[in-house]
Amino acid sequence: MKAVILDGFPANPGDLDWQVVADQVDQLTIYDRTPVDQVVSRIADHDIVIVNKVVISADIIAACPNIKLIVVSATGYNNIDLEAAKCAGIKVANVPAYSTTTVAQHVFAFILALTNQVANFNQSVQRGDWVASPDFCYGHKGAITELAGLTLGLVGYGDIAQAVARIATAFGMRVIYWNHRPKVVAGVPGVQVEWLDLVSQADIVSLHVPLTNQTNQMINQEIFSVMKQTAWLINTARGPLVNQEDLSMALKNKQIAGAGIDVIDQEPMPADHPLLGLDQVLITPHVAWASKQARQRLIQVVADNIASFKLGQDLNRLEP
């Protein structure tokens, strides 16, 4: 059985290895990246295709009749045409829950950096403001906000949101959440509320939903007009959940206090992206998931998915 990895760099930029995956197949071909015009030729006669963000469309599936299994080396799978795969008899599996702890940690990296103005204070010190200051401290008038007593609004209430909720309670925060259907998880803090109640009450809104037709650009000017002017927005989920132009205008017009963004609507980021150059936003390059420990777990589950497929089982199988 032959397998090909089309975009292996995100999971393994060189500090890990793919041996556990190689052990499951007769031949493993690894590409760090695959241009769109080379996807079909690189899949060629492979039985198993492993992708992170490379799009496997209906046309590609039709052009590659030998595919038996597609493994998405990520949790999100909107780059795969599941209907076309099912029609072609191709099984599709993903890697859920591997980065829960890491993403929750990144959410709070943003929250703490924003509420403590870490980047602004550091830039000030680096340009010499502390050297020139007559006082032992400066710039702290209204700059730092305690988390205790603030309301954290979680959009979605899956594993990552629940991990964030647990951390929030350690800081003394009140947790509310919105979910597309009623959901109560024993032992996890939080009160479920209606959508507009969440965005209007929350001091921090953190997004934890998949990208679907219903959630695409769910955060837009209408929502920013409802949010508190002192509120922060955190997005470690999917970029298109947020209308980028509307977020840029909301920040420029001080409709909200700031944002922590790990994902945007176009990745890599274009040079003219509307969020570039804004003081009130912290941006990281889609790395909230990418601790070494999380990536090692991801690679292991890719191997586990292949092992399950070989046994005729359906570990982490996706359906349209």
Short mmCIF file of C-alpha atoms in Angstrom, two decimals:
data_model
loop_
_atom_site.label_atom_id
_atom_site.label_comp_id
_atom_site.label_asym_id
_atom_site.label_seq_id
_atom_site.Cartn_x
_atom_site.Cartn_y
_atom_site.Cartn_z
CA MET A 1 0.00 0.00 0.00
CA LYS A 2 1.42 3.36 -1.06
CA ALA A 3 0.83 6.65 0.73
CA VAL A 4 1.72 10.26 -0.06
CA ILE A 5 1.88 13.30 2.21
CA LEU A 6 1.14 16.39 0.12
CA ASP A 7 1.88 19.14 2.66
CA GLY A 8 3.87 17.75 5.54
CA PHE A 9 5.65 20.93 6.61
CA PRO A 10 2.99 22.24 9.05
CA ALA A 11 3.01 19.05 11.11
CA ASN A 12 6.71 18.40 10.79
CA PRO A 13 8.92 21.38 9.94
CA GLY A 14 11.96 19.26 10.73
CA ASP A 15 11.87 18.59 14.46
CA LEU A 16 9.88 15.32 14.27
CA ASP A 17 9.71 12.35 11.91
CA TRP A 18 7.09 10.36 10.01
CA GLN A 19 8.36 6.89 10.93
CA VAL A 20 5.16 5.78 12.68
CA VAL A 21 3.27 6.57 9.47
CA ALA A 22 5.88 4.91 7.27
CA ASP A 23 5.58 1.77 9.39
CA GLN A 24 1.93 1.42 8.32
CA VAL A 25 2.52 1.42 4.56
CA ASP A 26 4.79 -0.19 1.98
CA GLN A 27 5.92 3.12 0.56
CA LEU A 28 5.62 6.68 1.89
CA THR A 29 6.35 9.74 -0.23
CA ILE A 30 6.60 13.06 1.60
CA TYR A 31 6.28 16.57 0.19
CA ASP A 32 6.53 19.64 2.39
CA ARG A 33 4.23 21.55 0.01
CA THR A 34 2.30 20.77 -3.15
CA PRO A 35 1.26 23.42 -5.70
CA VAL A 36 -2.30 23.15 -6.96
CA ASP A 37 -1.20 22.13 -10.43
CA GLN A 38 0.80 19.18 -9.08
CA VAL A 39 -1.79 17.62 -6.76
CA VAL A 40 -3.13 15.10 -9.26
CA SER A 41 0.28 14.02 -10.54
CA ARG A 42 1.64 13.58 -7.02
CA ILE A 43 -1.34 11.52 -5.89
CA ALA A 44 -0.97 9.40 -9.06
CA ASP A 45 -1.21 5.72 -8.10
CA HIS A 46 -1.16 6.19 -4.32
CA ASP A 47 -3.76 4.39 -2.21
CA ILE A 48 -3.61 6.80 0.74
CA VAL A 49 -3.44 10.58 0.56
CA ILE A 50 -2.46 12.60 3.65
CA VAL A 51 -3.20 16.33 3.54
CA ASN A 52 -3.32 19.25 5.91
CA LYS A 53 -4.64 22.21 3.91
CA VAL A 54 -4.29 21.00 0.30
CA VAL A 55 -7.73 21.02 -1.29
CA ILE A 56 -9.03 17.67 -2.51
CA SER A 57 -11.94 18.66 -4.73
CA ALA A 58 -14.44 16.57 -6.66
CA ASP A 59 -12.38 17.09 -9.82
CA ILE A 60 -9.22 15.83 -8.14
CA ILE A 61 -11.05 12.82 -6.74
CA ALA A 62 -12.42 12.01 -10.20
CA ALA A 63 -8.92 12.25 -11.70
CA CYS A 64 -7.39 9.94 -9.06
CA PRO A 65 -9.34 6.65 -9.10
CA ASN A 66 -6.78 4.75 -7.04
CA ILE A 67 -7.41 6.69 -3.82
CA LYS A 68 -8.86 4.52 -1.08
CA LEU A 69 -8.28 6.69 2.00
CA ILE A 70 -7.78 10.40 2.63
CA VAL A 71 -6.35 11.34 6.03
CA VAL A 72 -6.62 14.97 6.99
CA SER A 73 -3.71 15.79 9.29
CA ALA A 74 -5.83 18.33 11.13
CA THR A 75 -9.18 18.61 12.87
CA GLY A 76 -10.81 20.87 10.28
CA TYR A 77 -11.70 19.22 6.98
CA ASN A 78 -13.38 21.89 4.87
CA ASN A 79 -10.67 21.33 2.22
CA ILE A 80 -12.11 17.90 1.37
CA ASP A 81 -15.19 17.32 -0.79
CA LEU A 82 -16.75 14.68 1.44
CA GLU A 83 -19.71 14.05 -0.86
CA ALA A 84 -17.45 13.36 -3.83
CA ALA A 85 -15.25 11.11 -1.69
CA LYS A 86 -18.24 9.11 -0.51
CA CYS A 87 -19.57 8.72 -4.02
CA ALA A 88 -16.15 7.42 -5.10
CA GLY A 89 -16.02 4.95 -2.22
CA ILE A 90 -13.13 6.78 -0.56
CA LYS A 91 -12.95 6.85 3.21
CA VAL A 92 -11.93 10.10 4.90
CA ALA A 93 -10.56 10.49 8.42
CA ASN A 94 -9.31 13.45 10.43
CA VAL A 95 -7.33 14.00 13.65
CA PRO A 96 -9.59 15.33 16.42
CA ALA A 97 -8.63 16.61 19.85
CA TYR A 98 -4.84 16.44 19.40
CA SER A 99 -4.28 20.17 20.05
CA THR A 100 -6.90 20.93 22.72
CA THR A 101 -4.42 21.87 25.45
CA THR A 102 -2.16 23.83 23.11
CA VAL A 103 -4.93 25.93 21.58
CA ALA A 104 -6.47 26.69 24.97
CA GLN A 105 -3.03 27.84 26.12
CA HIS A 106 -2.75 30.12 23.08
CA VAL A 107 -6.17 31.61 23.77
CA PHE A 108 -4.95 32.66 27.20
CA ALA A 109 -1.65 33.87 25.78
CA PHE A 110 -3.74 36.33 23.76
CA ILE A 111 -6.03 37.18 26.66
CA LEU A 112 -3.18 37.89 29.06
CA ALA A 113 -1.17 39.80 26.49
CA LEU A 114 -4.16 42.01 25.68
CA THR A 115 -5.39 42.63 29.21
CA ASN A 116 -1.85 43.33 30.44
CA GLN A 117 -0.74 45.27 27.32
CA VAL A 118 2.41 43.15 27.13
CA ALA A 119 3.37 44.05 23.55
CA ASN A 120 2.83 47.78 24.04
CA PHE A 121 4.82 47.92 27.26
CA ASN A 122 7.66 45.92 25.70
CA GLN A 123 7.81 48.19 22.65
CA SER A 124 7.84 51.23 24.92
CA VAL A 125 10.73 49.90 26.99
CA GLN A 126 12.68 48.84 23.90
CA ARG A 127 12.48 52.33 22.41
CA GLY A 128 13.91 53.83 25.61
CA ASP A 129 10.83 55.20 27.36
CA TRP A 130 11.69 53.54 30.69
CA VAL A 131 15.22 54.88 30.54
CA ALA A 132 13.81 58.38 30.16
CA SER A 133 11.09 57.98 32.80
CA PRO A 134 11.42 59.89 36.10
CA ASP A 135 9.39 57.16 37.84
CA PHE A 136 10.02 53.47 38.53
CA CYS A 137 6.83 52.64 36.59
CA TYR A 138 4.84 54.47 33.95
CA GLY A 139 2.13 54.12 31.31
CA HIS A 140 -0.14 52.06 33.53
CA LYS A 141 -3.08 54.48 33.75
CA GLY A 142 -6.03 52.36 32.63
CA ALA A 143 -3.69 49.95 30.86
CA ILE A 144 -4.06 46.74 32.84
CA THR A 145 -7.29 44.85 33.44
CA GLU A 146 -7.80 42.05 35.95
CA LEU A 147 -9.45 38.92 34.60
CA ALA A 148 -11.21 38.15 37.89
CA GLY A 149 -14.83 39.15 37.54
CA LEU A 150 -14.76 39.53 33.75
CA THR A 151 -17.20 37.58 31.58
CA LEU A 152 -15.70 35.21 29.01
CA GLY A 153 -18.06 34.37 26.15
CA LEU A 154 -17.26 31.14 24.31
CA VAL A 155 -18.71 30.69 20.83
CA GLY A 156 -19.06 26.93 20.58
CA TYR A 157 -18.60 24.49 23.44
CA GLY A 158 -16.44 21.65 22.15
CA ASP A 159 -13.27 20.26 23.71
CA ILE A 160 -11.15 23.39 23.21
CA ALA A 161 -13.82 25.75 24.52
CA GLN A 162 -14.28 23.55 27.57
CA ALA A 163 -10.52 23.59 28.21
CA VAL A 164 -10.57 27.38 27.96
CA ALA A 165 -13.52 27.49 30.37
CA ARG A 166 -11.59 25.51 32.97
CA ILE A 167 -8.63 27.88 32.75
CA ALA A 168 -10.94 30.90 32.96
CA THR A 169 -12.41 29.76 36.24
CA ALA A 170 -8.92 29.58 37.73
CA PHE A 171 -8.66 33.31 37.01
CA GLY A 172 -12.03 33.96 38.64
CA MET A 173 -13.85 34.68 35.40
CA ARG A 174 -17.54 34.15 34.71
CA VAL A 175 -18.05 31.83 31.72
CA ILE A 176 -20.98 31.93 29.32
CA TYR A 177 -21.25 30.10 26.02
CA TRP A 178 -23.33 29.81 22.89
CA ASN A 179 -23.75 26.54 21.06
CA HIS A 180 -25.87 25.71 18.03
CA ARG A 181 -27.83 23.23 20.13
CA PRO A 182 -28.36 22.86 23.89
CA LYS A 183 -25.29 21.37 25.53
CA VAL A 184 -24.39 20.78 29.15
CA VAL A 185 -21.14 19.08 30.11
CA ALA A 186 -20.87 17.76 33.66
CA GLY A 187 -18.01 19.25 35.61
CA VAL A 188 -17.26 22.00 33.09
CA PRO A 189 -18.11 25.59 34.06
CA GLY A 190 -20.33 27.80 31.98
CA VAL A 191 -23.90 28.93 31.41
CA GLN A 192 -25.44 28.57 27.96
CA VAL A 193 -27.01 31.78 26.63
CA GLU A 194 -28.55 33.09 23.43
CA TRP A 195 -26.24 34.39 20.69
CA LEU A 196 -26.90 38.11 21.06
CA ASP A 197 -26.82 37.83 24.84
CA LEU A 198 -23.34 36.37 24.64
CA VAL A 199 -21.82 39.02 22.38
CA SER A 200 -23.44 41.86 24.32
CA GLN A 201 -22.48 40.57 27.79
CA ALA A 202 -18.99 39.22 27.22
CA ASP A 203 -15.85 41.16 28.06
CA ILE A 204 -13.92 38.67 25.94
CA VAL A 205 -15.44 36.74 23.03
CA SER A 206 -13.49 33.63 21.99
CA LEU A 207 -14.41 31.65 18.86
CA HIS A 208 -14.48 27.85 18.90
CA VAL A 209 -16.76 26.72 16.07
CA PRO A 210 -16.00 25.06 12.73
CA LEU A 211 -16.32 26.97 9.47
CA THR A 212 -19.66 26.20 7.83
CA ASN A 213 -22.13 28.07 5.67
CA GLN A 214 -23.89 29.09 8.87
CA THR A 215 -20.78 30.31 10.72
CA ASN A 216 -19.02 32.02 7.79
CA GLN A 217 -18.53 35.71 8.77
CA MET A 218 -20.71 35.27 11.84
CA ILE A 219 -18.66 38.05 13.44
CA ASN A 220 -19.38 41.19 11.44
CA GLN A 221 -20.30 44.84 11.80
CA GLU A 222 -23.71 43.96 13.18
CA ILE A 223 -22.07 41.97 15.98
CA PHE A 224 -19.38 44.56 16.66
CA SER A 225 -22.12 47.14 17.15
CA VAL A 226 -23.57 44.97 19.93
CA MET A 227 -20.29 44.16 21.69
CA LYS A 228 -18.94 46.27 24.53
CA GLN A 229 -16.46 48.96 23.53
CA THR A 230 -14.16 47.50 26.18
CA ALA A 231 -14.43 43.94 24.81
CA TRP A 232 -11.73 41.86 23.14
CA LEU A 233 -12.18 39.29 20.36
CA ILE A 234 -10.09 36.10 20.20
CA ASN A 235 -10.05 33.87 17.11
CA THR A 236 -8.03 30.65 17.09
CA ALA A 237 -10.64 28.72 15.09
CA ARG A 238 -11.05 29.70 11.42
CA GLY A 239 -10.33 33.06 9.80
CA PRO A 240 -13.51 33.42 7.73
CA LEU A 241 -15.63 33.27 10.90
CA VAL A 242 -14.78 36.98 11.11
CA ASN A 243 -15.36 39.60 8.43
CA GLN A 244 -11.84 41.02 8.25
CA GLU A 245 -12.79 44.44 6.90
CA ASP A 246 -15.45 44.84 9.58
CA LEU A 247 -12.96 43.85 12.28
CA SER A 248 -10.45 46.36 10.95
CA MET A 249 -13.05 49.13 11.03
CA ALA A 250 -14.28 48.11 14.48
CA LEU A 251 -10.71 48.42 15.79
CA LYS A 252 -10.04 51.71 14.03
CA ASN A 253 -13.34 53.16 15.27
CA LYS A 254 -12.79 51.78 18.78
CA GLN A 255 -16.00 49.77 18.72
CA ILE A 256 -14.03 47.10 20.57
CA ALA A 257 -10.83 47.33 22.61
CA GLY A 258 -8.73 44.87 20.66
CA ALA A 259 -8.31 41.40 19.21
CA GLY A 260 -6.05 38.36 19.29
CA ILE A 261 -6.06 36.64 15.90
CA ASP A 262 -4.31 33.38 14.97
CA VAL A 263 -6.27 32.74 11.77
CA ILE A 264 -7.33 35.01 8.92
CA ASP A 265 -9.38 34.68 5.76
CA GLN A 266 -6.34 34.37 3.47
CA GLU A 267 -3.33 32.33 4.56
CA PRO A 268 -0.49 33.17 4.08
CA MET A 269 -1.43 36.78 4.84
CA PRO A 270 -1.41 39.19 1.87
CA ALA A 271 0.65 42.37 2.16
CA ASP A 272 -2.45 44.56 1.96
CA HIS A 273 -4.49 42.74 4.60
CA PRO A 274 -6.67 45.20 6.54
CA LEU A 275 -5.47 44.00 9.96
CA LEU A 276 -1.81 44.78 9.31
CA GLY A 277 -0.44 47.85 11.06
CA LEU A 278 -3.17 48.15 13.69
CA ASP A 279 -1.98 48.69 17.27
CA GLN A 280 -5.00 47.07 18.91
CA VAL A 281 -4.58 43.62 17.34
CA LEU A 282 -2.14 40.81 18.08
CA ILE A 283 -1.64 38.41 15.16
CA THR A 284 0.12 35.04 15.16
CA PRO A 285 0.59 32.94 11.98
CA HIS A 286 -1.89 30.09 12.57
CA VAL A 287 0.31 28.45 15.20
CA ALA A 288 -2.10 28.05 18.12
CA TRP A 289 -2.25 24.31 17.41
CA ALA A 290 1.44 23.79 16.74
CA SER A 291 3.30 22.85 19.91
CA LYS A 292 5.78 20.03 19.34
CA GLN A 293 3.78 17.81 21.68
CA ALA A 294 0.55 18.44 19.76
CA ARG A 295 2.21 17.79 16.41
CA GLN A 296 3.64 14.51 17.69
CA ARG A 297 0.15 13.45 18.76
CA LEU A 298 -1.17 14.45 15.34
CA ILE A 299 1.37 12.30 13.49
CA GLN A 300 0.57 9.34 15.75
CA VAL A 301 -3.17 9.64 15.09
CA VAL A 302 -2.51 9.81 11.32
CA ALA A 303 -0.72 6.48 11.71
CA ASP A 304 -3.53 5.13 13.88
CA ASN A 305 -6.11 6.11 11.26
CA ILE A 306 -4.20 4.19 8.60
CA ALA A 307 -3.85 1.16 10.87
CA SER A 308 -7.59 1.26 11.54
CA PHE A 309 -8.35 1.46 7.81
CA LYS A 310 -6.17 -1.57 7.12
CA LEU A 311 -8.18 -3.53 9.67
CA GLY A 312 -11.46 -2.51 8.05
CA GLN A 313 -12.33 -0.18 10.92
CA ASP A 314 -13.41 3.46 10.85
CA LEU A 315 -11.33 5.37 13.41
CA ASN A 316 -12.12 9.10 13.15
CA ARG A 317 -14.06 8.57 9.92
CA LEU A 318 -15.82 11.61 8.48
CA GLU A 319 -19.20 11.59 6.77
CA PRO A 320 -20.79 14.30 4.60
#
